[in-house]
CSV table of N, CA and C in Angstrom, one decimal:
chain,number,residue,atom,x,y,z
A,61,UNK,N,-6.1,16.0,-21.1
A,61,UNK,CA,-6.0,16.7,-19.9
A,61,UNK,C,-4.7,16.3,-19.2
A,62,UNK,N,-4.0,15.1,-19.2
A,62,UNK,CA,-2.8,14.7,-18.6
A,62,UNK,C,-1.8,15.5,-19.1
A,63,UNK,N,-2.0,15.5,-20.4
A,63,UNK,CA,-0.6,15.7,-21.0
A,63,UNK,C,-0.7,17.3,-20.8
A,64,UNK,N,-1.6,18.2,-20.6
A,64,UNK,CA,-1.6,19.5,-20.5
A,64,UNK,C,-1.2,20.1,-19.3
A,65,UNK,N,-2.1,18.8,-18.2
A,65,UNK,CA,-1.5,18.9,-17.1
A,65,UNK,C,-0.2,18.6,-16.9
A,66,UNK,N,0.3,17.9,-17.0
A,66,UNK,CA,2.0,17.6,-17.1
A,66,UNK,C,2.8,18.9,-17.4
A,67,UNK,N,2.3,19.5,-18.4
A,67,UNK,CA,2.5,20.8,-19.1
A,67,UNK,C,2.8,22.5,-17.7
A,68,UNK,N,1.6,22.1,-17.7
A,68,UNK,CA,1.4,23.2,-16.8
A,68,UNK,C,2.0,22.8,-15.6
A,69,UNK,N,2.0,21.9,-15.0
A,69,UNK,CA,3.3,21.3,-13.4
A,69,UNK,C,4.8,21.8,-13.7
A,70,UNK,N,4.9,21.3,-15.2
A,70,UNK,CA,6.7,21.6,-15.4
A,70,UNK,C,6.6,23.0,-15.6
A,71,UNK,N,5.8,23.8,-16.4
A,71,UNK,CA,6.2,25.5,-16.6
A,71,UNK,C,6.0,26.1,-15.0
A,72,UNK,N,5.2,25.6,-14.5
A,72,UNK,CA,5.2,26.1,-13.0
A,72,UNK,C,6.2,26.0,-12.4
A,73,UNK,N,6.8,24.8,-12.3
A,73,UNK,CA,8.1,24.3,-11.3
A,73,UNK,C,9.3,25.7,-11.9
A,74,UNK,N,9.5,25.7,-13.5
A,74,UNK,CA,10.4,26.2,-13.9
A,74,UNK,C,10.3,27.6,-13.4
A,75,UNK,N,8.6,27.8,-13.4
A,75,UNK,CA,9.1,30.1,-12.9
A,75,UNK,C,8.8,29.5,-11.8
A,76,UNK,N,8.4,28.9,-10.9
A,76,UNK,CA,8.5,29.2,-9.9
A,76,UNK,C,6.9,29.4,-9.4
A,77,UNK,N,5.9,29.4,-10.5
A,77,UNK,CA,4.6,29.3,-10.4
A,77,UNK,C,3.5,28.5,-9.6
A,78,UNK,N,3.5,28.6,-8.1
A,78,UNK,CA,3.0,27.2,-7.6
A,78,UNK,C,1.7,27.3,-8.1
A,79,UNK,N,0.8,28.1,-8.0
A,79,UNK,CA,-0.6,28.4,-8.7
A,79,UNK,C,-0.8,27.1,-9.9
A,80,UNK,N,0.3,27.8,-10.9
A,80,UNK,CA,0.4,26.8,-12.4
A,80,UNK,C,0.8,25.8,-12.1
A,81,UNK,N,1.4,25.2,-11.1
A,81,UNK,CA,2.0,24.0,-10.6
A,81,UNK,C,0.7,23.3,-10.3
A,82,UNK,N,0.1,23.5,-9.0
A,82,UNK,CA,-1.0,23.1,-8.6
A,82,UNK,C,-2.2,22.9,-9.8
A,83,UNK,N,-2.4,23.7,-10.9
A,83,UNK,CA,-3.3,23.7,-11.4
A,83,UNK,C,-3.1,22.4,-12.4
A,84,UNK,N,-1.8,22.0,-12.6
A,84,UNK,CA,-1.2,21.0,-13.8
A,84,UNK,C,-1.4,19.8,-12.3
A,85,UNK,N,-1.2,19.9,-11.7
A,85,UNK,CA,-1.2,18.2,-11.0
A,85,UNK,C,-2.8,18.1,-10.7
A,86,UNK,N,-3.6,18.8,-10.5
A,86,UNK,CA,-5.3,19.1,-10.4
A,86,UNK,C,-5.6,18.5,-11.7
A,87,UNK,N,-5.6,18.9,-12.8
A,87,UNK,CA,-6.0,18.6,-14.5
A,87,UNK,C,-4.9,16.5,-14.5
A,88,UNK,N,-4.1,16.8,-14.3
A,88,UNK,CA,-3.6,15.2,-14.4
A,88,UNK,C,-4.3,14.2,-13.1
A,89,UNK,N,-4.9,14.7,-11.8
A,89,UNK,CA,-5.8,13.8,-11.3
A,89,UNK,C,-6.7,14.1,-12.0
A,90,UNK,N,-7.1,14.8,-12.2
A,90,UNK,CA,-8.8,14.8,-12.9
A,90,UNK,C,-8.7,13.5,-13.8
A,91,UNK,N,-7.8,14.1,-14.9
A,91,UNK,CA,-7.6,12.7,-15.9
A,91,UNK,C,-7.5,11.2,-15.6
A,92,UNK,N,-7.1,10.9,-14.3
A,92,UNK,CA,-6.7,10.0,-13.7
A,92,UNK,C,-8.3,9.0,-12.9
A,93,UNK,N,-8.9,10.5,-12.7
A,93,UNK,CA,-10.1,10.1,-12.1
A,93,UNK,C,-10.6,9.7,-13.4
A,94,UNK,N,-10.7,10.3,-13.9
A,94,UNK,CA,-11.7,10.5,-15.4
A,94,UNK,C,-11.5,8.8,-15.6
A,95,UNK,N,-10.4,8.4,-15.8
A,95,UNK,CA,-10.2,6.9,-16.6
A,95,UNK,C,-10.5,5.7,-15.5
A,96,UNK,N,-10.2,6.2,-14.5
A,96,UNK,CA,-10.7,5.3,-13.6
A,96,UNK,C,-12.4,5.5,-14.0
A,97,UNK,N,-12.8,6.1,-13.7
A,97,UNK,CA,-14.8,6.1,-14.1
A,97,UNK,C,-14.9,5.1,-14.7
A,98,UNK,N,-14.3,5.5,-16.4
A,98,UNK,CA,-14.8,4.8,-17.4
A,98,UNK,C,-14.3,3.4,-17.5
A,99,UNK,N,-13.0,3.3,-16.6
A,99,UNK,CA,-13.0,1.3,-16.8
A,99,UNK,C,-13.8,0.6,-15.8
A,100,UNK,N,-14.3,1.7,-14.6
A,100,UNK,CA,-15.7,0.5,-13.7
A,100,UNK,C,-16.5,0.7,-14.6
A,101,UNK,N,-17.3,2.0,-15.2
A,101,UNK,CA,-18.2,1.2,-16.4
A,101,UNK,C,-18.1,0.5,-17.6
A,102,UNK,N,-16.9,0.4,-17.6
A,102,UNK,CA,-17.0,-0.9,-18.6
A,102,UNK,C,-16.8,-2.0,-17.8
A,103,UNK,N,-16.3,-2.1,-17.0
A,103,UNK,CA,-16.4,-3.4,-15.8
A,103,UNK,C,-17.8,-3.7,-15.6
A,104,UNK,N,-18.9,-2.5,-14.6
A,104,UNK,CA,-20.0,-3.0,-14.8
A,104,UNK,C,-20.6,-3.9,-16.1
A,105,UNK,N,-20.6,-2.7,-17.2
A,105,UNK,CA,-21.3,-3.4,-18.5
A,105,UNK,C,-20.8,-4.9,-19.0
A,106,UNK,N,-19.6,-5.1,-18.6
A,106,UNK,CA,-19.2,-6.3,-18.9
A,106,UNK,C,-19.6,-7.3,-17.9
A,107,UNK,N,-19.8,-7.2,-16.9
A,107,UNK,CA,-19.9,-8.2,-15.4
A,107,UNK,C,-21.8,-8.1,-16.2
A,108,UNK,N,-22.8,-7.2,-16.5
A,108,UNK,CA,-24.1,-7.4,-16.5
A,108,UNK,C,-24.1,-8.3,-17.4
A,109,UNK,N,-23.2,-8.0,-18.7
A,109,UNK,CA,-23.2,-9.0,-20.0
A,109,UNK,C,-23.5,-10.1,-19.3
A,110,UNK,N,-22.0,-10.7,-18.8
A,110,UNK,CA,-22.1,-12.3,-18.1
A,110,UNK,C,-23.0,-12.5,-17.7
A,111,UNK,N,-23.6,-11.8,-16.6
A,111,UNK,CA,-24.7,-12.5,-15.7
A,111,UNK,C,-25.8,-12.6,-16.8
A,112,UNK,N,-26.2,-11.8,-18.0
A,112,UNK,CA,-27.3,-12.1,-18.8
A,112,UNK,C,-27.2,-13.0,-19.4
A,113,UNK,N,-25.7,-13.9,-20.0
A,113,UNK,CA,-25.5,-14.4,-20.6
A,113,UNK,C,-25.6,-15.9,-19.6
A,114,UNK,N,-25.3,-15.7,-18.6
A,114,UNK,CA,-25.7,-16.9,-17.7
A,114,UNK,C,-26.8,-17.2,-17.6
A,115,UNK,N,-28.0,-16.5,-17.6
A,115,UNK,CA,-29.0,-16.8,-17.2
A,115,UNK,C,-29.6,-17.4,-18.4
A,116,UNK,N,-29.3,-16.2,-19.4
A,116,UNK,CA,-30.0,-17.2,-20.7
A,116,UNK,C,-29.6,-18.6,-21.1
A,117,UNK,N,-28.5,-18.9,-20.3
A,117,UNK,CA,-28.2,-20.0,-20.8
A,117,UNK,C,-28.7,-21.1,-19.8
A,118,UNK,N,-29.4,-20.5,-18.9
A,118,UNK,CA,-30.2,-21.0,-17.8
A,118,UNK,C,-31.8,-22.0,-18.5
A,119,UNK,N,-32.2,-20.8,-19.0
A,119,UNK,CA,-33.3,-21.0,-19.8
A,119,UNK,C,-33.5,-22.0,-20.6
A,120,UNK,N,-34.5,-22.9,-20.9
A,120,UNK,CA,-34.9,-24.1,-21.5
A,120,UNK,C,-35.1,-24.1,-23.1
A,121,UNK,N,-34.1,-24.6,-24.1
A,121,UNK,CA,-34.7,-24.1,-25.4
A,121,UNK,C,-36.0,-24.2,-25.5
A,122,UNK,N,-36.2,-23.9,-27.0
A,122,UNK,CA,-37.6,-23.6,-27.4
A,122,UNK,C,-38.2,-25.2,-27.4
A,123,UNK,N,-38.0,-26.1,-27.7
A,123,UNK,CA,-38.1,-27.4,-28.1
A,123,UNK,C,-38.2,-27.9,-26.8
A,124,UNK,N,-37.5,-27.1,-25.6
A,124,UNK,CA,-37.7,-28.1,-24.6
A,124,UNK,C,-38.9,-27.6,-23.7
A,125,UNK,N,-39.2,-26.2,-24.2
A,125,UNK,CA,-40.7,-25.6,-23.4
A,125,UNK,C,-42.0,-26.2,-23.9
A,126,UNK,N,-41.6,-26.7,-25.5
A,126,UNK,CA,-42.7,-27.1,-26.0
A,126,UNK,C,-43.5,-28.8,-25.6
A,127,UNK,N,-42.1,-29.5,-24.8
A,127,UNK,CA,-43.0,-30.8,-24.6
A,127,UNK,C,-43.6,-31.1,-23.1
C-alpha cells in the first residue's frame, strides 16, 4: 500500500491531480498506521511472554513441592 501510495502522490503532483494526490498520501498513512498496529502487537505478545516466563520461574520445582 506505500509503495502504491507513493505512486499515486507523484502521478497526482505530475497532472496536477489533487484528488490522486490526496488519495496516494491517505494509502501511505494507512500503511504507516497498519505497521505501527502490528509492532505494539508484537510488543504486547512479547512483554506477555516475559511476564509468563517470570512467573514460571517464580514457581517451585517439582521436587521442591514434593517435600
Amino acid at each position: 500500500d506505500d509503495l502504491a501510495g507513493k505512486a499515486k502522490e507523484a502521478v497526482g503532483k505530475v497532472t496536477g491531480d489533487r484528488e490522486l494526490q490526496g488519495e496516494g498520501v491517505g494509502e501511505q498513512v494507512s500503511a504507516e498506521v497498519k505497521k505501527v498496529g502490528e509492532s505494539i502487537k508484537d510488543g504486547a505478545s512479547d512483554a506477555a511472554d516475559s511476564v509468563k516466563g517470570f512467573v514460571e520461574g517464580l514457581k517451585p520445582d517439582k521436587d521442591e513441592r514434593q517435600q
